[in-house]
Amino acid sequence: MNHAATKQTQHPLLVELVTEELPPKALSKLGNAFADGITTGLAQQHLLAEGCTTTYFATPRRLAVTLSHVLKQAPDQPFAEKLMPVKIGLDENGQATTALKKKLDAKGWSHLQPENLHTESDGKQDYLYAKGTAQGAPLAQGLQKALEEAVANLPIPKVMRYQLADGETSVKFVRPAHQLVALLGADIVPVTLLGLEAGRISSGHRFMGQQSIEIQSADTYETQLTKEGRIIPSFEVRRDTIRKQLETHANALGHTIGNDPETWALLDEVTALVEHPTVYTGQFDPAFLDVPPECLILTMRLNQKYFPLFDPASGKLTHQFLIVSNMEVADPSNIVEGNERVVRPRLADAQFFYNTDRKTSLASRLEALESRVYHNKLGSQRERIERVRAIARYVAENIGADTNDADRAALLAKADLNTNMVGEFPELQGIMGGYYAQADNEPASVVNAITGQYQIRLGSPINTHNETTAALFIAERAETLIGIWGIGLIPSGERDPYGLRRAALGIISAFEQLTAGAYLQPGQPNKLTITGLLEFARNTFGDTPISEDVVAEVSHFIYERYRNLLASEFDRTVIDAVLELEPPLNEVQTRIQACTAFAELPEAQSLASANKRIVNLLKKANVNMQTVDPQLLEEPAEQALEKLINELEPRAHKQFKDGDFRGNLTTLSGVRDAVDQFFNDVMVMAPDPALRDNRLALLGRLKQLMNQVADISRLAQ
């Protein structure tokens, strides 16, 4: 490329598509994809100059992009295209065959003669190539192609078909499009899209700005839209503007908007709903604060798109909220009063649902769950409750929790599914059950377990305050995994409609926390194992045919989820070494940390390599493990190795039993010299079968001892 020439012909490019209101939750993705698609398309056609930058814009009624340095015409490009074998393209006289002529005609190269073509061999036969320099595409041609491809590849949630102005032609897009702007500098680029011809006319704010804005050039787009159209076209700038206004208003009132994920998700959604954001303050009757705050927060965020305000000291919900309006007016009283008037019946509904629900105890709602289908192959919710109850009692017994509380929590866990509040707001499952259980004077541990059952992870150490929560949490996920997997609904690709991956991660998090808890009975060890848990869960399904293989399959599935989860924190080789043994879940991280420390020892690589050699020898020999006969140990090196194993074995076993995995591996690192000497001096595969089997048995014993914490052979480089 001639940079001096192209520098004189590069200009900023603007492309804007004005539409009807775009889906708010998809707007940011659509805007980015529109800009990326056009940028990629122009880059592939060599129409972007060096140093070109892309800026994307997205409002509820437009997708747009500006590119800083675009060429009017792409530079000429050398090309070489493989045509066909010489024996097919040329006859015995070296003239073009009919096949070659048709090929050249199809490519627009009918002017080329055989002497204009090149011959190259691919090592098997000679091929004809057309080589030359292709004229660079003009921008209009390149942009037309880039536009069409960008629109075709947009991540549109749902496509709609609509008719154009001629009343005959129909097109498909996410929403009807009304205007297309394409400017290279100040010049219109003659492209078309969705039945629209490109021009320079854009649209301003529906009520505050000019309805029709003549864009002077690509450089003035953002400024003109802001000043003349009263629109902030940049999604990111608009989002930051809203955030700053929200924080300013909240600070002025002595409140905060909160810092939870739902707050920021709402900020993104509101950014996609307004073009000129202005924040106002509203309030509701403080009497509504007697309703659980989750109900009020959800109805304000979900239905009204308001930002609830919280007391910064206590974190409690206040009776004030912030409104993000699409209008900036001198007197906002009508806007504020209108929004307050709209939210009042919503909050009144929540209050009515809450008060009505409390008139019926959770326990009395259980009978209705018999007609509520969980899955047609797994029975009703009531049947499921009985399975979860049994598993929860089993878990409680094994972690030292109160089995009666675990049973009660499991019994009532799904009773809120039939309440008015959960019927209106399914997102409040469990949360409302906790409130209603508290109103029914259920034990605090039962209330906490019901409230926490839908958490994705069990985030706090299991101790006497939340062991009932842990029992219900683990039981529900075990029942889900075994039941859903058992009827063949296994996750595939991105499809996981029953949340089995989330259930596996939940069990992992609970087992992790089992290492940190102080159990109900001081000093009582955790006896819960993943295999025992899943096997017990399988037995609760009674007549439902759940294969015995499901236990092993689900166990492996959980360990694979754990493998992926740990990959961002630990070395993959060490993870694989530990998980190869599928140890108790609550020991995995401790073992990985011990194995990581072991891998840094000078003896580690030698022992890992020796271990790998032992594994291969034992696999190749295919002999059953047998007791070592000391009388058959003839060589000093094998006698020394057996003596050292006898010395280290008791200490290593005790360290492993006590959970001192690092100490165990450090102890076993002491066998390196003896192992090296053994392989130097001893022929393992001796001709005498008795000697050979005895030496293999010695190595098998060493392998078992060395691989208690992890499969050390996997650390070999």
XYZ file of C-alpha atoms in Angstrom:
717
model
C 0.000 0.000 0.000
C 1.200 3.492 -0.848
C 0.727 5.162 2.529
C 1.459 8.625 1.197
C -1.305 8.301 -1.380
C -3.849 6.704 0.877
C -3.300 9.296 3.576
C -4.628 11.962 1.176
C -7.800 10.029 0.380
C -8.863 8.786 3.820
C -11.897 10.278 5.565
C -14.147 9.482 8.523
C -17.124 7.273 7.733
C -20.538 7.334 9.393
C -23.213 4.680 9.036
C -26.498 5.052 10.932
C -29.687 3.004 10.793
C -32.729 4.689 12.371
C -35.414 2.245 13.482
C -38.433 1.826 15.680
C -37.743 0.973 19.353
C -35.181 -1.813 19.581
C -35.368 -4.538 22.281
C -33.665 -2.961 25.311
C -31.964 -6.041 26.725
C -30.298 -6.727 23.379
C -29.417 -3.133 22.430
C -25.804 -3.037 23.583
C -25.006 -6.345 21.856
C -26.763 -5.213 18.681
C -24.830 -1.936 18.644
C -21.482 -3.631 19.136
C -22.235 -6.324 16.560
C -23.390 -3.745 13.980
C -20.166 -1.754 14.401
C -17.927 -4.835 14.476
C -19.590 -6.313 11.398
C -19.078 -3.182 9.312
C -15.513 -2.725 10.567
C -14.615 -6.333 9.805
C -16.235 -6.207 6.369
C -14.372 -3.050 5.340
C -11.084 -4.357 6.753
C -11.391 -7.557 4.720
C -11.755 -5.425 1.591
C -8.731 -3.272 2.509
C -10.831 -0.122 2.851
C -9.536 0.897 6.292
C -6.421 3.035 6.547
C -3.734 2.404 9.109
C -4.712 3.596 12.591
C -8.450 3.529 11.902
C -10.554 3.453 15.079
C -14.185 2.405 15.489
C -16.809 4.055 17.697
C -20.203 2.448 18.129
C -23.472 4.185 18.996
C -26.763 2.670 20.102
C -29.980 4.285 21.307
C -33.498 2.869 21.530
C -34.077 4.012 17.924
C -30.731 3.717 16.172
C -27.608 1.689 15.524
C -24.611 3.635 14.275
C -20.861 3.495 13.838
C -18.111 5.917 12.894
C -14.712 4.860 11.581
C -11.943 7.430 11.741
C -9.855 6.644 8.616
C -11.571 5.067 5.611
C -10.402 4.990 1.978
C -12.509 6.042 -1.005
C -11.092 3.098 -2.880
C -9.086 0.125 -1.725
C -5.545 -0.198 -3.119
C -4.965 -2.703 -5.888
C -4.312 -6.191 -4.565
C -2.172 -8.953 -6.065
C -4.013 -12.230 -6.493
C -3.206 -15.827 -7.388
C -5.991 -18.336 -7.986
C -5.666 -22.033 -8.622
C -7.701 -22.981 -11.710
C -7.332 -26.645 -12.692
C -4.717 -29.285 -13.577
C -2.695 -28.519 -16.724
C -3.770 -31.799 -18.328
C -7.417 -30.697 -18.072
C -6.953 -27.022 -18.967
C -4.649 -27.403 -21.992
C -4.872 -29.736 -24.961
C -1.895 -31.495 -26.604
C -1.148 -28.320 -28.574
C -1.034 -26.133 -25.474
C -4.317 -24.428 -26.290
C -7.107 -23.747 -23.826
C -9.669 -26.510 -23.525
C -13.416 -25.850 -23.303
C -13.248 -26.466 -19.528
C -10.590 -23.779 -19.076
C -12.453 -21.281 -21.265
C -15.635 -21.758 -19.218
C -13.680 -21.295 -15.980
C -12.071 -18.074 -17.217
C -15.403 -16.751 -18.498
C -17.043 -17.419 -15.131
C -14.287 -15.477 -13.368
C -14.439 -12.574 -15.802
C -10.997 -13.383 -17.171
C -11.943 -14.327 -20.729
C -9.196 -12.001 -22.006
C -6.519 -14.255 -20.523
C -4.686 -16.621 -22.858
C -2.713 -19.765 -21.899
C 0.503 -17.747 -22.113
C -0.899 -15.392 -19.448
C -1.333 -18.246 -16.978
C 1.268 -19.730 -14.647
C 2.084 -23.352 -13.991
C 2.980 -24.669 -10.533
C 3.260 -28.158 -9.116
C 1.750 -29.301 -5.831
C 4.138 -32.241 -5.731
C 1.729 -34.570 -7.506
C 0.760 -32.760 -10.689
C 1.008 -29.396 -12.430
C -1.770 -26.810 -12.006
C -2.709 -23.672 -13.906
C -2.845 -20.439 -11.904
C -4.196 -17.033 -12.801
C -2.050 -14.311 -11.289
C -2.254 -10.589 -11.501
C -3.328 -7.422 -9.770
C -6.995 -6.839 -8.955
C -8.340 -3.324 -8.837
C -9.325 -2.256 -5.330
C -13.037 -2.024 -4.584
C -14.584 1.455 -4.341
C -16.048 2.286 -0.932
C -19.671 2.169 -2.089
C -19.221 -1.394 -3.289
C -17.270 -2.479 -0.226
C -19.650 -0.798 2.234
C -22.676 -2.341 0.527
C -21.241 -5.787 1.061
C -20.131 -5.031 4.632
C -23.551 -3.619 5.535
C -25.455 -6.605 4.226
C -23.180 -9.069 6.001
C -23.233 -7.080 9.259
C -27.046 -6.988 9.330
C -27.321 -10.657 8.369
C -25.071 -11.632 11.307
C -26.640 -9.455 14.010
C -27.562 -11.362 17.207
C -31.247 -10.557 16.761
C -33.408 -12.099 19.521
C -36.470 -12.355 17.271
C -36.742 -11.304 13.630
C -39.878 -9.580 12.365
C -41.082 -9.267 8.770
C -42.642 -5.994 7.616
C -43.735 -4.383 4.350
C -41.978 -1.461 2.722
C -43.699 1.719 1.542
C -44.485 0.205 -1.865
C -46.955 -2.132 -0.170
C -45.500 -5.170 -1.943
C -41.919 -5.749 -0.873
C -41.278 -7.175 2.587
C -37.992 -7.352 4.523
C -36.871 -8.959 7.782
C -35.158 -7.134 10.633
C -35.393 -6.823 14.397
C -37.638 -3.732 14.044
C -38.845 -1.654 11.071
C -36.087 0.651 9.802
C -36.922 4.175 8.594
C -33.703 5.995 7.692
C -30.201 5.133 6.528
C -27.297 7.554 6.791
C -23.943 6.848 5.140
C -21.376 9.632 4.898
C -17.712 9.548 3.945
C -16.606 12.876 5.301
C -19.375 15.169 4.028
C -20.280 13.018 0.998
C -23.145 10.552 0.844
C -22.087 6.986 0.080
C -24.716 5.517 -2.299
C -25.646 2.297 -0.505
C -29.017 0.694 0.250
C -30.272 -1.454 3.110
C -33.677 -2.891 4.041
C -35.315 -0.971 1.177
C -33.737 2.351 2.248
C -31.386 4.540 0.225
C -28.594 6.215 2.130
C -28.810 9.941 2.773
C -27.794 12.418 5.447
C -31.088 12.896 7.324
C -31.248 11.540 10.877
C -33.901 11.844 13.610
C -33.753 13.680 16.915
C -35.567 13.221 20.221
C -39.294 12.662 19.751
C -40.308 15.614 21.970
C -37.253 17.722 22.842
C -35.103 17.907 19.721
C -35.355 18.549 16.007
C -37.316 15.784 14.336
C -35.168 15.925 11.216
C -31.429 16.574 11.444
C -29.236 17.059 8.383
C -25.874 15.532 9.292
C -23.163 17.714 7.788
C -20.352 15.180 7.967
C -19.266 12.036 9.751
C -17.210 14.196 12.139
C -20.209 16.224 13.291
C -22.602 13.323 13.883
C -22.308 12.987 17.657
C -22.230 16.760 18.259
C -25.260 17.439 16.049
C -27.303 14.649 17.586
C -26.483 15.930 21.075
C -27.145 19.627 20.408
C -29.817 19.605 17.713
C -31.436 16.272 18.457
C -31.123 16.344 22.274
C -29.886 12.763 22.140
C -26.824 11.129 23.688
C -26.041 8.600 20.952
C -23.224 6.728 22.726
C -24.494 3.852 24.848
C -21.481 4.039 27.150
C -21.658 7.827 27.592
C -25.399 7.628 28.235
C -24.908 4.849 30.789
C -22.219 6.826 32.612
C -24.434 9.933 32.572
C -27.285 7.993 34.194
C -24.975 6.442 36.780
C -23.578 9.818 37.813
C -27.060 11.344 38.063
C -28.299 8.410 40.153
C -25.370 8.694 42.547
C -25.740 12.481 42.813
C -29.441 12.244 43.672
C -28.896 9.361 46.094
C -26.061 11.176 47.887
C -28.160 14.331 48.170
C -30.835 12.292 49.955
C -28.317 10.503 52.162
C -29.060 7.168 50.481
C -27.416 4.712 48.090
C -28.661 2.846 45.009
C -26.967 -0.358 46.177
C -24.174 -2.322 44.569
C -25.727 -5.656 43.675
C -25.715 -7.214 40.174
C -29.416 -6.420 39.707
C -28.700 -2.699 40.096
C -26.167 -2.719 37.282
C -28.339 -4.938 35.090
C -31.169 -2.416 35.517
C -28.759 0.402 34.651
C -27.954 -1.317 31.341
C -31.645 -1.849 30.606
C -32.625 1.733 31.420
C -29.756 3.012 29.263
C -31.375 1.150 26.384
C -34.776 2.742 27.064
C -33.911 6.462 26.993
C -32.111 8.803 24.598
C -31.896 11.866 26.849
C -31.768 10.609 30.469
C -32.842 12.777 33.383
C -33.184 11.436 36.921
C -35.972 12.457 39.297
C -36.869 11.377 42.851
C -40.142 9.718 43.806
C -41.511 8.213 47.001
C -44.222 5.899 48.291
C -46.155 5.488 51.519
C -43.720 4.279 54.247
C -46.439 1.869 55.403
C -45.513 -0.376 52.473
C -42.136 -1.005 54.137
C -43.873 -3.587 56.326
C -43.870 -5.829 53.255
C -40.636 -7.858 52.790
C -38.209 -5.562 50.966
C -37.465 -8.141 48.249
C -41.084 -7.841 47.084
C -40.976 -4.054 46.844
C -37.536 -3.999 45.240
C -38.528 -6.565 42.627
C -41.761 -4.830 41.644
C -39.982 -1.446 41.367
C -37.119 -2.815 39.307
C -38.945 -5.381 37.210
C -42.227 -3.608 36.488
C -41.365 0.079 36.735
C -37.599 0.228 36.053
C -37.102 2.362 39.178
C -33.965 2.396 41.307
C -34.845 1.696 44.969
C -32.862 3.656 47.539
C -31.225 2.166 50.612
C -29.958 3.473 53.914
C -26.138 3.302 53.690
C -25.694 2.450 57.383
C -28.251 -0.342 57.771
C -28.705 -1.339 54.137
C -32.473 -1.224 54.630
C -34.870 -0.170 51.896
C -36.224 3.382 52.151
C -39.549 4.746 50.891
C -37.841 6.778 48.144
C -36.771 5.735 44.650
C -35.183 7.238 41.539
C -36.849 7.534 38.139
C -34.849 7.710 34.905
C -36.990 9.770 32.532
C -36.536 10.378 28.816
C -37.601 13.998 29.327
C -35.814 16.960 30.862
C -38.317 19.567 32.064
C -38.138 22.616 34.307
C -41.006 21.398 36.495
C -40.905 17.590 36.823
C -43.826 17.391 39.251
C -46.148 15.833 36.685
C -43.565 13.184 35.812
C -42.860 12.389 39.465
C -46.526 12.331 40.485
C -47.409 10.167 37.496
C -44.772 7.602 38.402
C -45.768 7.631 42.069
C -49.377 7.096 41.034
C -48.371 4.134 38.830
C -46.217 2.373 41.441
C -48.763 2.720 44.265
C -51.131 -0.066 43.068
C -48.136 -2.323 42.351
C -46.966 -1.989 45.937
C -50.529 -2.369 47.190
C -50.782 -5.657 45.276
C -47.574 -6.871 46.899
C -48.921 -5.869 50.310
C -52.199 -7.690 49.634
C -50.420 -10.852 48.440
C -48.175 -10.861 51.500
C -50.959 -10.351 54.015
C -53.205 -12.913 52.302
C -50.459 -15.535 52.082
C -49.698 -15.293 55.802
C -53.254 -16.364 56.650
C -52.364 -19.883 55.436
C -49.465 -21.765 56.997
C -46.794 -23.343 54.838
C -47.544 -26.785 56.243
C -51.185 -26.577 55.134
C -50.072 -25.866 51.556
C -48.316 -29.214 51.156
C -51.397 -31.102 49.994
C -51.751 -28.807 46.973
C -48.265 -29.821 45.836
C -49.561 -33.311 45.066
C -51.215 -31.927 41.916
C -48.203 -29.837 40.938
C -46.065 -31.806 38.464
C -42.308 -31.715 38.955
C -41.622 -33.858 35.897
C -43.910 -36.364 34.222
C -41.295 -39.103 34.694
C -40.431 -38.109 38.264
C -43.846 -37.383 39.725
C -45.273 -34.419 41.618
C -43.569 -31.783 43.732
C -44.978 -33.598 46.779
C -43.244 -36.818 45.732
C -40.060 -34.922 45.157
C -40.284 -33.410 48.636
C -40.276 -36.894 50.171
C -37.100 -37.791 48.273
C -35.383 -34.557 49.332
C -36.458 -35.129 52.952
C -34.785 -38.528 53.012
C -31.588 -37.199 51.444
C -31.544 -34.173 53.773
C -31.746 -36.463 56.818
C -28.901 -38.565 55.395
C -26.745 -35.482 54.831
C -27.544 -34.129 58.288
C -26.490 -37.401 59.916
C -23.168 -37.330 58.084
C -22.234 -33.708 58.804
C -23.485 -33.629 62.395
C -26.581 -31.491 61.779
C -29.972 -31.811 63.478
C -31.893 -34.370 61.411
C -35.293 -33.112 62.602
C -34.550 -29.549 61.445
C -33.190 -30.814 58.123
C -36.325 -32.926 57.642
C -38.630 -30.017 58.501
C -36.794 -27.627 56.163
C -37.028 -30.120 53.293
C -40.725 -30.713 54.007
C -41.588 -26.998 53.779
C -39.024 -25.955 51.155
C -41.421 -25.928 48.176
C -44.610 -24.972 49.989
C -44.353 -21.330 48.870
C -44.839 -22.385 45.231
C -48.591 -22.135 45.828
C -48.524 -18.659 47.366
C -49.894 -15.530 45.698
C -46.579 -13.711 45.960
C -44.539 -16.427 44.251
C -47.282 -16.801 41.656
C -46.796 -13.126 40.797
C -43.011 -13.097 41.236
C -41.461 -16.559 40.646
C -38.069 -14.979 41.343
C -39.038 -14.875 45.049
C -39.209 -18.670 45.486
C -37.575 -19.632 48.753
C -37.265 -16.037 49.892
C -41.008 -15.818 50.540
C -40.983 -19.312 51.997
C -38.480 -18.073 54.549
C -40.674 -15.129 55.523
C -43.765 -17.301 55.801
C -41.881 -19.954 57.816
C -40.784 -17.233 60.204
C -44.395 -16.044 60.518
C -45.347 -19.656 61.324
C -42.756 -19.656 64.160
C -40.610 -22.327 62.565
C -37.078 -22.727 64.037
C -34.520 -20.190 62.832
C -32.408 -22.936 61.222
C -35.426 -24.072 59.186
C -36.193 -20.503 58.121
C -32.593 -19.935 57.018
C -32.495 -23.217 55.093
C -35.690 -22.416 53.170
C -34.436 -18.905 52.373
C -31.040 -20.106 51.143
C -32.106 -23.131 49.095
C -31.914 -21.363 45.716
C -28.458 -19.872 46.114
C -26.134 -20.838 43.285
C -23.310 -21.522 45.736
C -23.208 -22.130 49.458
C -21.016 -19.180 50.251
C -20.254 -19.446 53.974
C -18.518 -22.115 56.065
C -20.842 -24.822 57.346
C -21.155 -24.433 61.129
C -23.800 -24.718 63.799
C -25.586 -21.653 62.381
C -26.226 -23.000 58.900
C -25.704 -26.757 58.854
C -29.438 -27.266 58.267
C -29.129 -24.943 55.260
C -26.234 -27.086 54.024
C -28.223 -30.308 54.457
C -31.176 -29.002 52.417
C -28.887 -27.304 49.897
C -26.923 -30.504 49.202
C -29.992 -32.759 49.267
C -31.951 -30.782 46.713
C -29.056 -30.689 44.262
C -28.283 -34.369 44.667
C -31.941 -35.245 43.983
C -31.950 -32.990 40.897
C -28.738 -34.427 39.486
C -29.675 -38.081 39.979
C -33.310 -37.660 38.905
C -32.878 -35.504 35.829
C -29.736 -37.310 34.687
C -31.391 -40.636 35.403
C -34.247 -39.980 32.958
C -31.769 -39.050 30.233
C -31.901 -35.244 30.317
C -28.134 -34.807 30.245
C -26.667 -31.332 29.489
C -25.518 -30.974 25.906
C -23.470 -28.071 24.594
C -25.009 -24.883 25.938
C -28.332 -26.581 26.688
C -28.903 -27.273 30.356
C -32.596 -26.480 31.006
C -32.667 -28.126 34.431
C -29.504 -26.399 35.672
C -27.446 -29.542 36.284
C -24.197 -27.634 35.903
C -25.356 -25.144 38.534
C -26.409 -28.028 40.779
C -22.962 -29.612 40.454
C -21.239 -26.328 41.298
C -23.551 -25.935 44.287
C -22.554 -29.344 45.661
C -18.905 -28.513 45.077
C -19.205 -25.261 47.015
C -20.963 -27.034 49.892
C -18.291 -29.716 50.112
C -15.624 -27.012 50.064
C -17.289 -25.362 53.036
C -17.392 -28.654 54.931
C -13.668 -28.259 55.538
C -14.179 -24.974 57.390
C -17.188 -25.686 59.634
C -17.407 -26.341 63.342
C -20.004 -29.087 63.511
C -22.877 -29.435 65.950
C -20.992 -32.109 67.867
C -17.489 -30.728 68.576
C -14.839 -32.738 66.826
C -17.283 -34.867 64.863
C -15.703 -35.559 61.458
C -17.467 -35.018 58.167
C -18.486 -38.467 56.954
C -20.285 -37.319 53.817
C -18.842 -38.595 50.530
C -19.970 -37.770 47.034
C -20.412 -41.431 46.084
C -22.357 -42.222 49.253
C -24.544 -39.144 48.740
C -25.376 -39.956 45.123
C -25.965 -43.638 45.838
C -28.356 -42.793 48.664
C -30.131 -40.255 46.426
C -30.577 -42.897 43.720
C -32.229 -45.250 46.201
C -34.883 -42.646 47.075
C -36.493 -42.890 43.629
C -38.229 -46.156 44.427
C -40.006 -47.540 41.361
C -38.535 -44.915 39.023
C -35.910 -46.805 36.972
C -32.620 -45.031 37.672
C -29.643 -47.038 36.404
C -26.793 -47.857 38.782
C -24.437 -46.322 36.214
C -25.953 -42.889 36.892
C -24.064 -42.583 40.194
C -20.671 -42.945 38.505
C -21.725 -40.729 35.590
C -22.974 -37.908 37.821
C -19.916 -38.196 40.069
C -17.651 -37.857 37.041
C -19.762 -34.915 35.817
C -19.267 -33.129 39.155
C -15.508 -33.674 39.090
C -15.331 -32.377 35.523
C -17.176 -29.204 36.591
C -14.689 -28.879 39.434
C -11.784 -29.335 37.007
C -13.009 -26.410 34.903
C -13.694 -24.304 37.977
C -10.191 -24.807 39.380
C -8.404 -24.157 36.073
C -8.384 -20.378 36.597
C -6.655 -20.696 39.961
C -4.275 -23.662 39.798
C -1.938 -25.380 37.352
C -3.882 -27.749 35.109
C -1.288 -30.534 35.462
C -1.604 -30.500 39.252
C -5.418 -30.400 39.021
C -5.407 -33.441 36.738
C -3.041 -35.302 39.084
C -5.369 -34.785 42.054
C -8.716 -35.285 40.287
C -7.497 -38.490 38.647
C -8.152 -40.124 42.033
C -11.551 -38.390 42.450
C -10.843 -37.731 46.147
C -13.443 -36.384 48.612
C -14.601 -33.021 47.265
C -13.809 -31.220 50.497
C -10.166 -32.384 50.219
C -9.551 -31.383 46.606
C -8.144 -27.899 47.143
C -5.999 -28.950 50.097
C -4.547 -31.770 48.010
C -3.911 -29.437 45.081
C -2.068 -26.989 47.336
C 0.035 -29.841 48.744
C 0.727 -31.199 45.274
C 1.698 -27.719 44.039
C 4.248 -27.427 46.850
C 5.521 -30.949 46.129
C 5.994 -30.133 42.431
C 8.496 -27.432 43.420
C 10.739 -29.886 45.311
C 13.957 -30.961 43.525
C 12.895 -34.614 43.884
C 9.498 -34.088 42.270
C 10.307 -34.596 38.608
C 12.461 -37.640 39.221
C 9.763 -39.269 41.343
C 7.015 -38.338 38.886
C 8.972 -39.888 36.024
C 9.699 -42.996 38.070
C 6.039 -43.239 39.021
C 5.040 -42.990 35.380
C 7.510 -45.765 34.555
C 6.053 -47.905 37.348
C 2.503 -47.336 36.077
C 3.504 -48.364 32.569
C 5.358 -51.479 33.802
C 2.427 -52.620 35.928
C -0.039 -51.975 33.124
C 2.130 -53.842 30.614
C 2.757 -56.777 32.961
C -0.963 -57.040 33.780
C -0.381 -58.913 37.059
C -2.582 -58.941 40.115
C -1.262 -57.173 43.207
C 0.411 -59.608 45.554
C 2.376 -59.520 48.799
C 6.095 -58.883 48.529
C 8.223 -61.867 49.594
C 11.402 -60.466 51.258
C 13.165 -63.817 50.634
C 13.004 -63.217 46.886
C 14.643 -59.773 47.061
C 18.154 -60.669 45.826
C 19.627 -57.326 44.784
C 20.846 -54.817 47.418
C 18.926 -52.021 45.657
C 15.594 -53.806 45.922
C 16.309 -54.788 49.514
C 17.100 -51.142 50.344
C 13.933 -49.916 48.655
C 11.765 -52.407 50.557
C 13.394 -51.432 53.853
C 12.813 -47.721 53.182
C 9.163 -48.330 52.245
C 8.679 -50.196 55.534
C 10.162 -47.253 57.418
C 8.190 -44.496 55.669
C 4.861 -46.264 55.258
C 3.478 -45.847 58.820
C 4.378 -42.169 58.935
C 2.973 -41.474 55.458
C -0.278 -43.315 56.229
C -0.768 -41.351 59.459
C -0.095 -38.045 57.698
C -2.610 -38.936 54.997
C -5.231 -40.007 57.550
C -4.729 -36.751 59.473
C -5.153 -34.689 56.298
C -1.510 -33.578 56.299
C -1.172 -34.030 52.546
C 1.860 -31.802 52.203
C 3.634 -33.736 54.944
C 2.694 -37.010 53.262
C 4.241 -35.980 49.948
C 7.329 -34.542 51.642
C 7.847 -37.820 53.488
C 7.562 -39.824 50.292
C 10.017 -37.556 48.483
C 12.628 -39.341 50.585
C 12.402 -42.451 48.398
C 13.924 -40.755 45.352
C 17.507 -42.000 45.738
C 16.366 -45.535 46.543
C 14.025 -45.582 43.535
C 16.752 -44.255 41.223
C 19.182 -46.913 42.503
C 16.524 -49.611 42.050
C 15.986 -48.799 38.384
C 19.758 -48.530 37.808
C 20.638 -51.889 39.383
C 17.585 -54.125 39.126
C 16.092 -55.831 36.090
C 12.378 -55.700 36.860
C 11.280 -57.983 34.039
C 13.600 -60.809 35.084
C 13.424 -64.139 33.212
C 12.484 -65.907 36.448
C 8.690 -65.417 36.865
C 8.899 -65.496 40.666
C 11.553 -62.771 40.791
C 9.704 -60.704 38.172
C 6.347 -60.891 39.964
C 7.935 -60.095 43.319
C 9.644 -57.000 41.910
C 6.409 -55.878 40.274
C 4.634 -56.373 43.608
C 7.260 -54.173 45.280
C 6.689 -51.484 42.679
C 2.916 -51.854 43.079
C 3.258 -51.291 46.805
C 5.417 -48.231 46.168
C 2.869 -46.898 43.645
C 0.028 -47.240 46.135
C 2.038 -45.477 48.817
C 3.165 -42.611 46.587
C -0.243 -41.994 44.990
C -2.386 -41.523 48.084
C -2.719 -37.744 47.603
C -2.566 -37.561 43.807
C -1.502 -39.499 40.741
C 2.110 -38.334 40.866
C 2.850 -39.812 37.431
C 0.784 -36.994 35.873
C 3.333 -34.447 37.072
C 6.031 -35.921 34.803
C 7.062 -33.482 32.081
